[in-house]
Short mmCIF file of C-alpha atoms in Angstrom, two decimals:
data_model
loop_
_atom_site.label_atom_id
_atom_site.label_comp_id
_atom_site.label_asym_id
_atom_site.label_seq_id
_atom_site.Cartn_x
_atom_site.Cartn_y
_atom_site.Cartn_z
CA MET A 1 0.05 40.21 57.57
CA PRO A 2 4.02 39.16 57.11
CA LYS A 3 2.91 35.37 57.08
CA ASN A 4 0.71 35.74 54.03
CA ILE A 5 2.97 37.82 52.17
CA PHE A 6 6.05 35.06 52.84
CA ARG A 7 3.13 32.22 52.14
CA ASN A 8 2.08 34.12 49.19
CA ILE A 9 5.77 34.39 47.77
CA ALA A 10 6.58 31.02 48.23
CA LEU A 11 3.46 29.78 46.54
CA ALA A 12 4.57 31.98 43.68
CA MET A 13 7.85 30.73 43.62
CA LEU A 14 6.88 27.39 43.84
CA LEU A 15 4.52 28.15 40.77
CA ILE A 16 6.91 29.25 39.30
CA ALA A 17 9.33 26.19 39.36
CA PHE A 18 6.50 23.88 38.35
CA SER A 19 5.86 25.71 35.10
CA ALA A 20 9.30 26.02 34.40
CA THR A 21 10.03 22.30 34.99
CA PHE A 22 6.95 21.15 32.95
CA ALA A 23 6.25 23.88 30.32
CA CYS A 24 9.59 24.13 28.80
CA SER A 25 10.27 21.89 25.73
CA PRO A 26 13.32 19.32 25.75
CA ALA A 27 16.30 20.56 23.39
CA PRO A 28 16.12 19.73 20.01
CA LEU A 29 17.89 16.31 18.63
CA LYS A 30 21.16 17.29 17.21
CA VAL A 31 20.46 15.48 13.87
CA ASP A 32 23.80 14.79 11.70
CA THR A 33 22.46 15.27 8.41
CA ALA A 34 25.76 14.54 6.44
CA ALA A 35 25.98 10.94 8.29
CA MET A 36 22.38 10.30 7.48
CA ILE A 37 22.21 11.36 3.74
CA GLU A 38 25.68 9.33 3.43
CA SER A 39 23.77 6.20 5.33
CA ALA A 40 20.71 6.41 2.50
CA LYS A 41 23.24 6.42 -0.52
CA LYS A 42 25.20 3.49 1.34
CA LEU A 43 21.79 1.88 1.38
CA ASP A 44 20.81 2.83 -2.08
CA GLN A 45 24.14 0.74 -3.08
CA GLN A 46 23.30 -1.90 -1.41
CA PHE A 47 20.44 -2.76 -2.73
CA LEU A 48 21.61 -2.00 -6.39
CA ASP A 49 24.55 -4.85 -5.67
CA ALA A 50 22.47 -7.08 -4.25
CA PHE A 51 19.67 -6.99 -7.17
CA ASN A 52 22.53 -7.33 -9.40
CA ARG A 53 23.61 -10.18 -7.86
CA ARG A 54 19.72 -11.30 -8.15
CA ASP A 55 20.26 -11.96 -3.97
CA VAL A 56 16.71 -11.71 -2.97
CA GLU A 57 17.71 -12.57 0.74
CA ALA A 58 19.83 -9.19 0.70
CA MET A 59 17.34 -6.84 -0.84
CA SER A 60 14.80 -8.20 1.44
CA THR A 61 16.67 -7.48 4.54
CA LEU A 62 17.18 -3.81 3.25
CA TYR A 63 13.26 -3.28 4.11
CA TRP A 64 12.10 -2.51 7.50
CA ASN A 65 11.15 -5.56 9.46
CA ASN A 66 7.80 -4.09 10.78
CA SER A 67 4.39 -4.71 9.00
CA GLU A 68 4.02 -0.80 8.01
CA VAL A 69 6.78 -1.21 5.77
CA VAL A 70 5.16 -0.47 2.02
CA SER A 71 6.59 -1.30 -1.45
CA PHE A 72 5.04 0.15 -4.70
CA GLN A 73 6.75 -1.21 -7.66
CA ALA A 74 6.59 -0.28 -11.55
CA ASP A 75 5.08 -4.15 -12.14
CA GLN A 76 2.83 -4.88 -8.65
CA MET A 77 0.08 -2.19 -6.96
CA VAL A 78 1.66 -3.04 -3.49
CA ALA A 79 3.68 -4.89 -0.92
CA HIS A 80 2.88 -4.36 2.80
CA GLY A 81 4.76 -5.65 5.21
CA PRO A 82 8.26 -7.64 4.76
CA ALA A 83 6.87 -11.03 4.16
CA GLU A 84 4.71 -9.92 0.74
CA ILE A 85 8.24 -7.53 -0.33
CA LYS A 86 10.32 -10.63 0.16
CA ALA A 87 7.98 -12.69 -2.16
CA TYR A 88 7.71 -10.21 -4.64
CA PHE A 89 11.40 -10.18 -4.83
CA ALA A 90 11.19 -14.03 -4.98
CA LYS A 91 8.88 -14.40 -7.90
CA GLY A 92 10.58 -11.48 -10.12
CA MET A 93 14.00 -11.84 -9.57
CA PRO A 94 14.07 -15.73 -11.08
CA ALA A 95 12.17 -14.50 -14.30
CA MET A 96 14.86 -11.76 -15.15
CA PRO A 97 17.78 -12.43 -17.64
CA ALA A 98 20.81 -12.92 -15.46
CA GLU A 99 22.52 -9.99 -17.68
CA THR A 100 19.79 -7.55 -16.19
CA LYS A 101 21.38 -4.68 -14.31
CA LEU A 102 19.88 -1.56 -12.26
CA GLU A 103 21.57 1.63 -12.22
CA ILE A 104 20.90 4.70 -10.56
CA LEU A 105 21.26 7.58 -12.80
CA GLU A 106 20.27 10.52 -10.58
CA ALA A 107 19.36 10.86 -6.80
CA HIS A 108 18.48 13.17 -4.22
CA TYR A 109 18.30 13.00 -0.42
CA VAL A 110 16.79 15.30 2.13
CA PRO A 111 16.37 14.82 5.43
CA ALA A 112 13.08 15.52 7.22
CA GLY A 113 13.39 14.83 10.73
CA ASP A 114 14.75 11.23 11.77
CA VAL A 115 14.31 10.10 8.30
CA ILE A 116 15.94 10.78 4.38
CA LEU A 117 13.56 11.33 1.55
CA GLY A 118 14.76 10.34 -1.67
CA TRP A 119 14.03 10.62 -5.43
CA GLY A 120 15.33 10.07 -8.45
CA LEU A 121 15.96 8.17 -11.56
CA TYR A 122 17.36 4.66 -12.67
CA ARG A 123 17.75 2.60 -15.89
CA MET A 124 17.47 -1.01 -16.23
CA THR A 125 19.12 -2.66 -18.85
CA MET A 126 18.56 -6.33 -20.31
CA PRO A 127 18.65 -8.15 -23.04
CA GLY A 128 15.79 -8.11 -25.59
CA PRO A 129 14.26 -11.13 -27.41
CA ASP A 130 16.62 -10.16 -30.49
CA GLY A 131 19.64 -10.13 -28.28
CA LYS A 132 20.16 -6.15 -28.26
CA ASN A 133 20.17 -4.34 -25.07
CA VAL A 134 16.80 -3.02 -23.91
CA GLU A 135 16.58 -0.33 -21.83
CA LEU A 136 14.41 0.64 -19.44
CA LEU A 137 13.96 4.09 -17.37
CA GLY A 138 12.15 4.86 -14.63
CA ARG A 139 11.78 7.18 -11.57
CA PHE A 140 11.60 6.14 -7.38
CA SER A 141 10.99 7.66 -4.65
CA ASP A 142 11.34 6.23 -1.28
CA VAL A 143 11.71 6.97 3.05
CA LYS A 144 15.10 5.61 4.35
CA ALA A 145 15.36 5.95 8.19
CA GLU A 146 17.56 4.01 10.66
CA ARG A 147 15.29 1.15 12.67
CA ASP A 148 16.35 -0.89 14.73
CA GLY A 149 20.31 0.01 14.91
CA LYS A 150 20.53 -0.26 10.80
CA TRP A 151 18.90 1.91 8.05
CA VAL A 152 16.54 0.76 5.99
CA PHE A 153 13.82 1.69 3.40
CA VAL A 154 10.69 1.90 5.29
CA MET A 155 8.49 2.66 1.83
CA ASP A 156 9.54 2.88 -1.62
CA HIS A 157 7.71 3.03 -5.06
CA GLY A 158 9.24 2.55 -8.49
CA SER A 159 7.65 3.70 -11.61
CA VAL A 160 7.92 3.61 -15.23
CA PRO A 161 6.30 6.49 -17.37
CA LEU A 162 3.00 5.60 -19.73
CA ALA A 163 4.14 5.27 -22.91
CA PRO A 164 3.23 8.54 -25.39
CA PRO A 165 -0.52 8.26 -26.64
CA PRO A 166 0.02 7.37 -30.50
CA ALA A 167 0.33 10.59 -32.94
CA THR A 168 -2.97 11.63 -34.47
CA LYS A 169 -2.98 11.89 -37.93
#
């Protein structure tokens, strides 16, 4: 009988060790959210700088080099993948007056796992047909993340609110 007790104890210990090894969750990753937010802010500034220089190549490299990257711009339904995003910028940038300036008026950054969810308001200022500046106010939302060793846009969405309906008489 003592043989069975020792065998049962050994079996129970083996079962406990096995369970402890495979049932425990890995320790949560320690994420430096402050550093993530700073990286997201720098990415926004890089985009503004490249846009205001009309640097299509620099703008394009700020997007994830993956077929899953997507961009929704105010004047286009959607651009899928790096090639379509670059083609969108290459088509639109030469059509803008050289004096066009983009700036972020308000930005918010929220860490969520390994990404930053961002949103805010922007202003684009450009000369109008009469020479006076015209302002376009818009809004944006995006997902930024570190991919392949650098911070990039994984998804972005820029839009301009619809004009209010005409006043009724």
